[in-house]
Amino acid sequence: MKNFIIILFVGLMNFAAAQNVILSKVAKVHDNKDKIFYRINPEHSEAEYLGEVEVQGFSEDDAEIFLRVYAKAKEIGANAFVYAPVQAIEGGFLPFDPWNYKLALYYLPSHLFSEENNMLYLFAPSNKKQKMTLNEKSIILHPRTFTKQVLQPGNIYTISTGKLLGSSAKFSAQDSQPAQYIQILPFRIGSNSPENPGINIKTGDIQLLEKSYAQFLTVIYKEF
């Protein structure tokens, strides 16, 4: 029993250490109360560099990692970020490494953020491939990938995740409509509850994502 407790403790310590989110660099602190945290062009001339946050270790719980990154960014008043690529010894930059990466943190006055209109982003789940249709065209979303679709005026775009139990949603272009971010979640079976006895079946779902979190996913997921 004693050995089991020691092994369990070591395992938990390794798990915690494997998912560190740290402020690896602080250049300055900006005093602002912005709730937003958007991705920007690294060459934006008005952006004020504040520091860097580093993610060490991999987790499939992307929402939890984002919340920890967001909390670190707000410690120094950042409301914007860019991916900070790692320079290779032989020149150029190394491919993105989901086990270890950095985001450069900035402050940008909110009225200077650019808006992407009539764009639909579609994100896969973090750990499963998901089949869906877009206007009856079959698409396979592989884990940790995303794609995007320009919404053309006059067209209706229908997303569906299944024929019988799946969800569906329709999108169309509107005047000055901000980008929309959707994650496709897979079929799953959950545990029962007193309010809902028996097997709780959850089919494919279409989930609207908050902009800050979605733009974080565009860094850690691969576009196809």
Coordinates of N, CA and C in Angstrom, one line a residue:
M1 N 0.8 -1.2 0.0 CA 0.0 0.0 0.0 C 0.9 1.3 0.0
K2 N 1.9 1.2 0.8 CA 2.8 2.4 0.9 C 3.5 2.6 -0.4
N3 N 3.9 1.5 -1.1 CA 4.6 1.7 -2.4 C 3.6 2.2 -3.4
F4 N 2.3 1.8 -3.4 CA 1.3 2.3 -4.3 C 1.1 3.8 -4.1
I5 N 1.1 4.3 -2.9 CA 0.9 5.7 -2.6 C 2.1 6.5 -3.2
I6 N 3.3 5.9 -3.0 CA 4.5 6.6 -3.5 C 4.4 6.7 -5.0
I7 N 4.0 5.6 -5.7 CA 3.9 5.6 -7.1 C 2.9 6.6 -7.6
L8 N 1.7 6.6 -6.9 CA 0.7 7.5 -7.3 C 1.1 8.9 -7.1
F9 N 1.8 9.2 -6.0 CA 2.3 10.6 -5.8 C 3.2 11.0 -6.9
V10 N 4.2 10.2 -7.2 CA 5.2 10.5 -8.3 C 4.5 10.7 -9.6
G11 N 3.5 9.8 -9.9 CA 2.7 10.0 -11.1 C 2.0 11.3 -11.2
L12 N 1.4 11.7 -10.1 CA 0.7 13.0 -10.1 C 1.7 14.2 -10.3
M13 N 2.8 14.1 -9.6 CA 3.8 15.1 -9.8 C 4.3 15.2 -11.2
N14 N 4.5 14.1 -11.8 CA 5.0 14.1 -13.2 C 3.9 14.6 -14.2
F15 N 2.6 14.3 -13.9 CA 1.5 14.8 -14.6 C 1.4 16.3 -14.6
A16 N 1.6 16.9 -13.3 CA 1.5 18.3 -13.1 C 2.7 19.0 -13.8
A17 N 3.9 18.4 -13.7 CA 5.1 19.0 -14.3 C 5.0 18.9 -15.8
A18 N 4.3 18.0 -16.3 CA 4.2 17.8 -17.8 C 3.3 18.9 -18.4
Q19 N 2.6 19.7 -17.7 CA 1.7 20.6 -18.2 C 1.9 22.0 -17.6
N20 N 3.1 22.5 -17.7 CA 3.5 23.8 -17.1 C 3.1 24.9 -18.1
V21 N 2.6 26.0 -17.5 CA 2.3 27.2 -18.3 C 3.0 28.3 -17.5
I22 N 4.0 28.9 -18.0 CA 4.8 29.9 -17.3 C 5.0 31.2 -18.0
L23 N 5.2 32.3 -17.3 CA 5.6 33.5 -17.9 C 7.2 33.4 -18.1
S24 N 7.6 33.1 -19.3 CA 9.1 32.9 -19.4 C 9.8 34.2 -19.6
K25 N 9.1 35.3 -19.9 CA 9.8 36.6 -20.1 C 8.8 37.7 -19.9
V26 N 9.2 38.7 -19.1 CA 8.4 39.9 -18.9 C 9.2 41.1 -19.2
A27 N 8.8 41.8 -20.2 CA 9.5 43.1 -20.6 C 8.9 44.3 -19.9
K28 N 7.6 44.3 -19.8 CA 6.9 45.4 -19.1 C 5.5 44.9 -18.7
V29 N 4.8 45.6 -17.9 CA 3.5 45.3 -17.5 C 2.6 46.5 -17.9
H30 N 1.5 46.2 -18.5 CA 0.5 47.2 -19.0 C -0.7 47.2 -18.0
D31 N -1.1 48.4 -17.6 CA -2.3 48.5 -16.7 C -3.5 48.6 -17.5
N32 N -4.2 47.5 -17.8 CA -5.5 47.6 -18.5 C -6.4 46.5 -18.0
K33 N -7.6 46.6 -18.2 CA -8.6 45.6 -17.7 C -9.3 44.9 -18.8
D34 N -8.7 44.9 -20.0 CA -9.3 44.2 -21.2 C -9.6 42.7 -20.9
K35 N -10.7 42.2 -21.3 CA -11.0 40.8 -21.2 C -10.6 40.0 -22.4
I36 N -10.4 40.8 -23.5 CA -10.1 40.1 -24.8 C -8.7 39.6 -24.9
F37 N -8.5 38.7 -25.8 CA -7.1 38.1 -25.9 C -7.1 37.5 -27.3
Y38 N -6.7 38.4 -28.3 CA -6.8 38.0 -29.7 C -5.5 37.8 -30.4
R39 N -5.5 37.0 -31.4 CA -4.3 36.8 -32.2 C -4.1 38.0 -33.2
I40 N -2.9 38.5 -33.3 CA -2.6 39.6 -34.2 C -1.4 39.3 -35.1
N41 N -1.3 40.2 -36.1 CA -0.1 40.1 -37.0 C 1.1 40.5 -36.2
P42 N 2.2 39.7 -36.2 CA 3.4 40.0 -35.4 C 4.1 41.3 -35.8
E43 N 3.7 41.8 -37.0 CA 4.3 43.0 -37.5 C 3.5 44.2 -37.3
H44 N 2.4 44.1 -36.5 CA 1.5 45.2 -36.2 C 2.3 46.3 -35.6
S45 N 2.4 47.5 -36.2 CA 3.3 48.6 -35.7 C 2.8 49.2 -34.4
E46 N 1.5 49.1 -34.1 CA 1.0 49.7 -32.9 C 1.0 48.8 -31.7
A47 N 1.4 47.5 -31.8 CA 1.3 46.6 -30.7 C 2.6 46.8 -29.8
E48 N 2.3 46.8 -28.6 CA 3.4 47.0 -27.5 C 3.8 45.6 -26.9
Y49 N 5.0 45.2 -27.1 CA 5.5 43.9 -26.6 C 5.6 43.9 -25.1
L50 N 5.0 42.9 -24.5 CA 5.1 42.8 -23.0 C 5.9 41.6 -22.5
G51 N 5.9 40.5 -23.2 CA 6.6 39.4 -22.7 C 6.3 38.1 -23.5
E52 N 6.5 37.0 -22.9 CA 6.2 35.7 -23.5 C 5.7 34.7 -22.4
V53 N 4.8 33.8 -22.9 CA 4.3 32.7 -22.1 C 4.7 31.4 -22.8
E54 N 5.1 30.5 -22.0 CA 5.6 29.2 -22.5 C 4.7 28.1 -22.0
V55 N 4.3 27.2 -22.9 CA 3.6 26.0 -22.5 C 4.5 24.8 -22.6
Q56 N 4.7 24.1 -21.5 CA 5.6 22.9 -21.5 C 4.8 21.7 -21.2
G57 N 4.8 20.8 -22.1 CA 4.1 19.5 -22.0 C 2.8 19.6 -22.8
F58 N 2.3 18.4 -23.1 CA 1.1 18.2 -23.9 C -0.1 17.9 -23.1
S59 N -1.3 18.4 -23.5 CA -2.6 18.1 -22.9 C -3.6 18.1 -24.0
E60 N -4.6 17.1 -23.9 CA -5.7 17.2 -24.9 C -6.8 18.1 -24.4
D61 N -6.7 18.6 -23.2 CA -7.7 19.6 -22.7 C -7.2 21.0 -23.1
D62 N -7.5 21.3 -24.3 CA -7.1 22.6 -24.8 C -7.7 23.8 -24.1
A63 N -9.0 23.6 -23.7 CA -9.6 24.7 -23.0 C -8.9 25.0 -21.7
E64 N -8.5 24.0 -20.9 CA -7.8 24.2 -19.7 C -6.5 24.9 -19.9
I65 N -5.7 24.5 -20.9 CA -4.4 25.1 -21.2 C -4.7 26.6 -21.6
F66 N -5.7 26.8 -22.4 CA -6.0 28.2 -22.8 C -6.3 29.1 -21.6
L67 N -7.1 28.6 -20.7 CA -7.4 29.4 -19.5 C -6.1 29.7 -18.7
R68 N -5.2 28.8 -18.7 CA -4.0 29.0 -17.9 C -3.1 30.0 -18.7
V69 N -3.1 29.9 -20.0 CA -2.3 30.9 -20.8 C -2.9 32.3 -20.6
Y70 N -4.3 32.3 -20.7 CA -5.0 33.6 -20.6 C -4.7 34.3 -19.2
A71 N -4.7 33.5 -18.1 CA -4.4 34.0 -16.8 C -3.0 34.6 -16.7
K72 N -2.1 33.9 -17.3 CA -0.7 34.4 -17.3 C -0.6 35.7 -18.1
A73 N -1.3 35.8 -19.2 CA -1.2 37.0 -20.1 C -1.8 38.2 -19.3
K74 N -2.9 37.9 -18.6 CA -3.6 39.0 -17.9 C -2.7 39.5 -16.7
E75 N -1.8 38.7 -16.2 CA -0.9 39.2 -15.1 C -0.1 40.3 -15.6
I76 N 0.2 40.4 -16.9 CA 1.0 41.6 -17.3 C 0.2 42.5 -18.2
G77 N -1.1 42.3 -18.3 CA -1.9 43.2 -19.0 C -2.0 43.0 -20.5
A78 N -1.7 41.8 -21.0 CA -1.7 41.5 -22.4 C -3.1 41.2 -22.9
N79 N -3.4 41.8 -24.1 CA -4.7 41.5 -24.7 C -4.6 40.9 -26.1
A80 N -3.3 40.6 -26.5 CA -3.0 40.1 -27.8 C -1.9 39.1 -27.8
F81 N -1.8 38.3 -28.8 CA -0.7 37.3 -28.8 C -0.3 36.9 -30.2
V82 N 0.9 36.4 -30.4 CA 1.3 35.8 -31.7 C 2.1 34.6 -31.3
Y83 N 2.1 33.6 -32.2 CA 3.0 32.4 -32.0 C 4.4 32.9 -32.2
A84 N 5.3 32.4 -31.3 CA 6.7 32.8 -31.3 C 7.5 31.5 -31.8
P85 N 7.8 31.4 -33.1 CA 8.5 30.3 -33.6 C 9.9 30.1 -33.1
V86 N 10.4 28.9 -33.1 CA 11.8 28.6 -32.6 C 12.7 28.6 -33.8
Q87 N 13.8 29.3 -33.7 CA 14.8 29.3 -34.8 C 15.6 28.0 -34.8
A88 N 15.7 27.5 -36.0 CA 16.5 26.3 -36.2 C 18.0 26.6 -36.3
I89 N 18.9 25.8 -35.9 CA 20.3 26.0 -35.9 C 20.8 26.2 -37.3
E90 N 20.2 25.4 -38.3 CA 20.7 25.5 -39.7 C 20.0 26.6 -40.4
G91 N 19.2 27.4 -39.7 CA 18.4 28.5 -40.4 C 17.0 28.2 -40.5
G92 N 16.1 29.2 -40.7 CA 14.7 29.0 -40.7 C 14.1 28.7 -39.4
F93 N 12.9 28.2 -39.3 CA 12.2 27.9 -38.1 C 11.8 26.4 -38.0
L94 N 11.8 26.0 -36.7 CA 11.4 24.6 -36.5 C 9.9 24.5 -36.6
P95 N 9.4 23.3 -37.0 CA 7.9 23.1 -37.0 C 7.3 23.3 -35.6
F96 N 6.0 23.6 -35.6 CA 5.3 23.8 -34.3 C 5.4 22.5 -33.5
D97 N 5.7 22.6 -32.2 CA 5.8 21.4 -31.3 C 4.8 21.6 -30.3
P98 N 3.7 20.7 -30.3 CA 2.6 20.8 -29.3 C 3.0 20.5 -27.9
W99 N 4.3 20.0 -27.7 CA 4.8 19.7 -26.4 C 5.5 20.8 -25.8
N100 N 5.9 21.8 -26.6 CA 6.6 22.9 -26.0 C 6.6 24.1 -27.1
Y101 N 5.9 25.2 -26.7 CA 5.8 26.3 -27.6 C 5.6 27.6 -26.8
K102 N 5.9 28.7 -27.4 CA 5.8 30.0 -26.8 C 4.8 30.9 -27.6
L103 N 4.2 31.8 -26.8 CA 3.4 32.9 -27.4 C 3.9 34.2 -26.9
A104 N 4.2 35.1 -27.9 CA 4.6 36.4 -27.5 C 3.4 37.2 -27.2
L105 N 3.4 38.0 -26.1 CA 2.3 38.7 -25.6 C 2.4 40.2 -25.8
Y106 N 1.3 40.8 -26.2 CA 1.3 42.3 -26.6 C 0.1 43.0 -25.9
Y107 N 0.2 44.3 -25.9 CA -1.0 45.1 -25.7 C -1.3 45.9 -26.9
L108 N -2.5 45.9 -27.4 CA -3.0 46.7 -28.5 C -4.3 47.4 -28.2
P109 N -4.4 48.7 -28.4 CA -5.7 49.4 -28.1 C -6.8 48.7 -28.9
S110 N -7.9 48.5 -28.2 CA -9.0 47.6 -28.7 C -9.5 48.1 -30.1
H111 N -9.5 49.4 -30.3 CA -10.0 49.9 -31.6 C -9.1 49.6 -32.8
L112 N -7.9 49.1 -32.5 CA -7.0 48.8 -33.6 C -7.0 47.3 -34.0
F113 N -7.7 46.5 -33.4 CA -7.8 45.1 -33.8 C -8.6 45.0 -35.1
S114 N -8.0 44.3 -36.0 CA -8.7 44.1 -37.3 C -9.8 43.0 -37.2
E115 N -10.8 43.2 -38.0 CA -11.9 42.2 -38.0 C -12.0 41.4 -39.3
E116 N -12.2 40.2 -39.2 CA -12.3 39.3 -40.3 C -13.7 39.0 -40.5
N117 N -14.3 39.4 -41.6 CA -15.8 39.3 -41.8 C -16.1 38.1 -42.7
N118 N -17.3 37.6 -42.4 CA -17.9 36.5 -43.2 C -16.9 35.4 -43.5
M119 N -16.3 34.9 -42.4 CA -15.4 33.7 -42.5 C -15.9 32.7 -41.4
L120 N -16.0 31.5 -41.8 CA -16.4 30.4 -41.0 C -15.3 29.4 -40.7
Y121 N -14.9 29.3 -39.4 CA -13.8 28.4 -39.0 C -14.4 27.1 -38.5
L122 N -13.9 26.0 -38.9 CA -14.4 24.7 -38.4 C -13.2 23.9 -37.8
F123 N -13.4 23.6 -36.5 CA -12.3 22.9 -35.8 C -12.7 21.4 -35.5
A124 N -11.7 20.6 -35.6 CA -11.9 19.2 -35.2 C -11.8 19.0 -33.7
P125 N -12.3 17.9 -33.2 CA -12.0 17.6 -31.7 C -10.5 17.5 -31.5
S126 N -10.1 17.5 -30.2 CA -8.7 17.4 -29.9 C -8.1 16.0 -30.0
N127 N -9.0 15.0 -30.0 CA -8.4 13.6 -29.9 C -9.1 12.6 -30.8
K128 N -10.1 13.0 -31.6 CA -10.8 12.1 -32.4 C -11.1 12.7 -33.8
K129 N -11.1 11.8 -34.8 CA -11.4 12.3 -36.1 C -13.0 12.4 -36.2
Q130 N -13.5 13.3 -36.9 CA -14.9 13.6 -37.0 C -15.4 13.8 -38.4
K131 N -16.4 13.1 -38.8 CA -17.0 13.2 -40.1 C -18.1 14.2 -40.1
M132 N -18.2 15.1 -41.1 CA -19.3 16.1 -41.2 C -19.5 16.3 -42.7
T133 N -20.6 17.1 -43.0 CA -20.8 17.5 -44.3 C -21.0 19.0 -44.3
L134 N -20.5 19.6 -45.4 CA -20.7 21.0 -45.7 C -21.4 21.1 -47.0
N135 N -22.7 21.5 -47.0 CA -23.5 21.6 -48.2 C -23.4 20.2 -49.0
E136 N -23.6 19.2 -48.2 CA -23.6 17.8 -48.7 C -22.3 17.3 -49.2
K137 N -21.2 18.0 -49.0 CA -19.9 17.5 -49.3 C -19.3 17.0 -48.1
S138 N -18.9 15.7 -48.1 CA -18.3 15.0 -46.9 C -16.9 15.5 -46.6
I139 N -16.7 15.8 -45.4 CA -15.4 16.3 -44.9 C -15.0 15.5 -43.7
I140 N -13.7 15.0 -43.7 CA -13.2 14.3 -42.5 C -12.2 15.3 -41.8
L141 N -12.6 15.7 -40.5 CA -11.8 16.5 -39.7 C -10.9 15.6 -38.9
H142 N -9.6 15.7 -39.1 CA -8.6 14.9 -38.3 C -8.3 15.6 -37.0
P143 N -8.0 14.9 -36.0 CA -7.8 15.5 -34.7 C -6.8 16.7 -34.8
R144 N -7.1 17.7 -34.1 CA -6.2 18.9 -33.9 C -6.0 19.6 -35.3
T145 N -7.0 19.7 -36.1 CA -6.9 20.4 -37.3 C -8.1 21.4 -37.4
F146 N -8.0 22.3 -38.4 CA -9.1 23.2 -38.7 C -9.1 23.6 -40.1
T147 N -10.2 24.0 -40.6 CA -10.4 24.5 -41.9 C -11.2 25.8 -41.9
K148 N -11.3 26.5 -43.0 CA -12.1 27.7 -43.0 C -12.8 27.9 -44.3
Q149 N -13.9 28.5 -44.3 CA -14.8 28.7 -45.4 C -15.2 30.2 -45.5
V150 N -15.0 30.8 -46.7 CA -15.5 32.2 -46.9 C -16.9 32.1 -47.2
L151 N -17.7 32.9 -46.5 CA -19.2 32.9 -46.7 C -19.5 33.9 -47.8
Q152 N -20.0 33.4 -48.9 CA -20.2 34.3 -50.1 C -21.7 34.8 -50.0
P153 N -21.9 36.1 -50.3 CA -23.2 36.7 -50.2 C -24.2 35.9 -51.1
G154 N -25.4 35.7 -50.6 CA -26.4 35.0 -51.4 C -26.4 33.5 -51.3
N155 N -25.4 32.9 -50.6 CA -25.3 31.5 -50.4 C -25.7 31.1 -49.0
I156 N -26.3 29.9 -48.9 CA -26.5 29.3 -47.6 C -25.6 28.1 -47.4
Y157 N -24.9 28.0 -46.3 CA -24.0 27.0 -46.0 C -24.5 26.1 -44.8
T158 N -24.8 24.8 -45.1 CA -25.4 23.9 -44.1 C -24.3 22.9 -43.7
I159 N -24.1 22.9 -42.4 CA -23.2 22.0 -41.7 C -24.0 20.9 -41.0
S160 N -23.7 19.6 -41.2 CA -24.4 18.5 -40.6 C -23.4 17.5 -40.0
T161 N -23.7 16.9 -38.9 CA -22.8 15.9 -38.3 C -23.4 14.5 -38.3
G162 N -24.6 14.3 -38.9 CA -25.1 13.0 -38.9 C -26.5 13.0 -39.5
K163 N -26.9 11.8 -40.0 CA -28.2 11.7 -40.7 C -29.4 11.6 -39.7
L164 N -29.2 10.8 -38.6 CA -30.3 10.5 -37.7 C -30.3 11.3 -36.5
L165 N -29.2 11.2 -35.7 CA -29.1 11.9 -34.4 C -28.2 13.1 -34.5
G166 N -27.6 13.4 -35.6 CA -26.6 14.5 -35.7 C -27.3 15.9 -35.6
S167 N -26.5 16.9 -35.4 CA -26.9 18.2 -35.4 C -26.7 18.9 -36.8
S168 N -27.3 20.0 -37.0 CA -27.1 20.7 -38.2 C -27.3 22.2 -38.0
A169 N -26.6 23.0 -38.8 CA -26.7 24.5 -38.6 C -26.5 25.1 -40.0
K170 N -27.1 26.3 -40.1 CA -27.0 27.0 -41.4 C -26.3 28.3 -41.2
F171 N -25.5 28.8 -42.1 CA -24.8 30.0 -42.0 C -24.9 30.7 -43.4
S172 N -24.8 32.1 -43.3 CA -24.9 32.9 -44.5 C -24.1 34.2 -44.3
A173 N -23.7 34.8 -45.3 CA -23.0 36.1 -45.2 C -23.9 37.2 -44.8
Q174 N -23.5 38.1 -44.0 CA -24.2 39.3 -43.6 C -23.3 40.5 -43.6
D175 N -23.9 41.7 -43.7 CA -23.1 42.9 -43.7 C -22.3 43.0 -42.4
S176 N -21.0 43.1 -42.6 CA -20.0 43.3 -41.5 C -20.1 42.3 -40.4
Q177 N -20.4 41.0 -40.8 CA -20.5 39.9 -39.8 C -19.2 39.4 -39.4
P178 N -18.8 39.4 -38.2 CA -17.5 38.9 -37.7 C -17.4 37.4 -38.0
A179 N -16.1 37.0 -38.0 CA -15.9 35.6 -38.2 C -16.6 34.7 -37.2
Q180 N -17.0 33.5 -37.6 CA -17.6 32.6 -36.7 C -16.7 31.4 -36.5
Y181 N -16.7 30.8 -35.3 CA -15.8 29.7 -34.9 C -16.6 28.6 -34.4
I182 N -16.5 27.4 -35.1 CA -17.3 26.3 -34.7 C -16.4 25.1 -34.5
Q183 N -16.7 24.3 -33.4 CA -16.0 23.1 -33.2 C -17.0 21.9 -33.3
I184 N -16.6 20.9 -34.1 CA -17.4 19.7 -34.3 C -17.0 18.7 -33.3
L185 N -18.0 18.3 -32.4 CA -17.7 17.3 -31.4 C -18.3 16.0 -31.8
P186 N -17.7 14.9 -31.4 CA -18.1 13.5 -31.9 C -19.2 12.9 -31.0
F187 N -19.8 11.9 -31.6 CA -20.7 11.0 -30.8 C -20.1 10.5 -29.6
R188 N -20.8 10.5 -28.5 CA -20.2 9.9 -27.3 C -21.4 9.4 -26.4
I189 N -21.0 8.5 -25.5 CA -22.0 7.9 -24.5 C -21.5 8.3 -23.1
G190 N -22.4 9.0 -22.4 CA -22.0 9.5 -21.1 C -22.7 8.6 -20.0
S191 N -22.4 8.9 -18.7 CA -23.0 8.2 -17.6 C -24.4 8.7 -17.4
N192 N -25.2 7.8 -16.7 CA -26.5 8.3 -16.4 C -26.6 9.2 -15.2
S193 N -27.7 9.8 -14.9 CA -27.9 10.6 -13.8 C -29.3 10.5 -13.3
P194 N -29.6 10.9 -12.0 CA -31.0 10.8 -11.5 C -32.0 11.5 -12.3
E195 N -31.6 12.6 -12.9 CA -32.5 13.4 -13.8 C -32.7 12.8 -15.1
N196 N -31.7 11.9 -15.6 CA -31.8 11.3 -16.9 C -31.3 9.9 -16.8
P197 N -32.1 9.0 -16.2 CA -31.6 7.6 -16.0 C -31.4 6.9 -17.3
G198 N -30.5 5.8 -17.2 CA -30.2 5.0 -18.4 C -28.9 5.5 -19.0
I199 N -28.7 5.1 -20.2 CA -27.5 5.5 -21.0 C -27.8 6.9 -21.6
N200 N -26.8 7.8 -21.4 CA -27.0 9.1 -21.9 C -26.2 9.2 -23.2
I201 N -26.8 9.2 -24.4 CA -26.2 9.2 -25.7 C -26.1 10.6 -26.2
K202 N -24.9 11.1 -26.5 CA -24.7 12.4 -27.1 C -24.1 12.3 -28.5
T203 N -24.9 12.7 -29.4 CA -24.4 12.6 -30.8 C -23.5 13.7 -31.2
G204 N -23.1 13.7 -32.5 CA -22.2 14.8 -33.0 C -22.9 16.1 -32.7
D205 N -22.1 17.1 -32.4 CA -22.6 18.4 -32.0 C -21.8 19.5 -32.6
I206 N -22.4 20.6 -32.8 CA -21.8 21.8 -33.4 C -21.8 22.9 -32.3
Q207 N -20.6 23.2 -31.9 CA -20.4 24.1 -30.7 C -19.8 25.4 -31.2
L208 N -20.4 26.5 -30.8 CA -19.9 27.8 -31.1 C -18.8 28.2 -30.1
L209 N -17.6 28.6 -30.6 CA -16.5 28.9 -29.7 C -16.3 30.4 -29.5
E210 N -15.9 30.8 -28.4 CA -15.5 32.2 -28.1 C -14.3 32.5 -28.9
K211 N -14.2 33.8 -29.4 CA -13.2 34.2 -30.3 C -11.8 34.0 -29.8
S212 N -11.5 34.4 -28.5 CA -10.2 34.3 -28.0 C -9.7 32.9 -28.0
Y213 N -10.5 32.0 -27.5 CA -10.2 30.6 -27.4 C -10.0 30.0 -28.8
A214 N -10.9 30.4 -29.8 CA -10.8 29.8 -31.1 C -9.5 30.3 -31.8
Q215 N -9.1 31.6 -31.6 CA -7.9 32.0 -32.2 C -6.6 31.4 -31.6
F216 N -6.7 31.0 -30.3 CA -5.7 30.2 -29.7 C -5.6 28.8 -30.4
L217 N -6.7 28.2 -30.7 CA -6.7 26.9 -31.4 C -6.1 27.1 -32.8
T218 N -6.2 28.2 -33.4 CA -5.6 28.3 -34.8 C -4.0 28.3 -34.7
V219 N -3.5 28.5 -33.5 CA -2.0 28.4 -33.3 C -1.7 26.9 -33.0
I220 N -2.4 26.2 -32.2 CA -2.0 24.9 -31.8 C -2.6 23.8 -32.6
Y221 N -3.5 24.1 -33.5 CA -4.1 23.1 -34.5 C -3.5 23.4 -35.9
K222 N -3.5 22.4 -36.7 CA -3.0 22.6 -38.1 C -4.1 22.9 -39.1
E223 N -3.9 23.8 -39.9 CA -4.9 24.2 -40.9 C -4.7 23.2 -42.1
F224 N -5.9 22.8 -42.7 CA -5.8 21.9 -43.9 C -6.7 22.5 -44.9

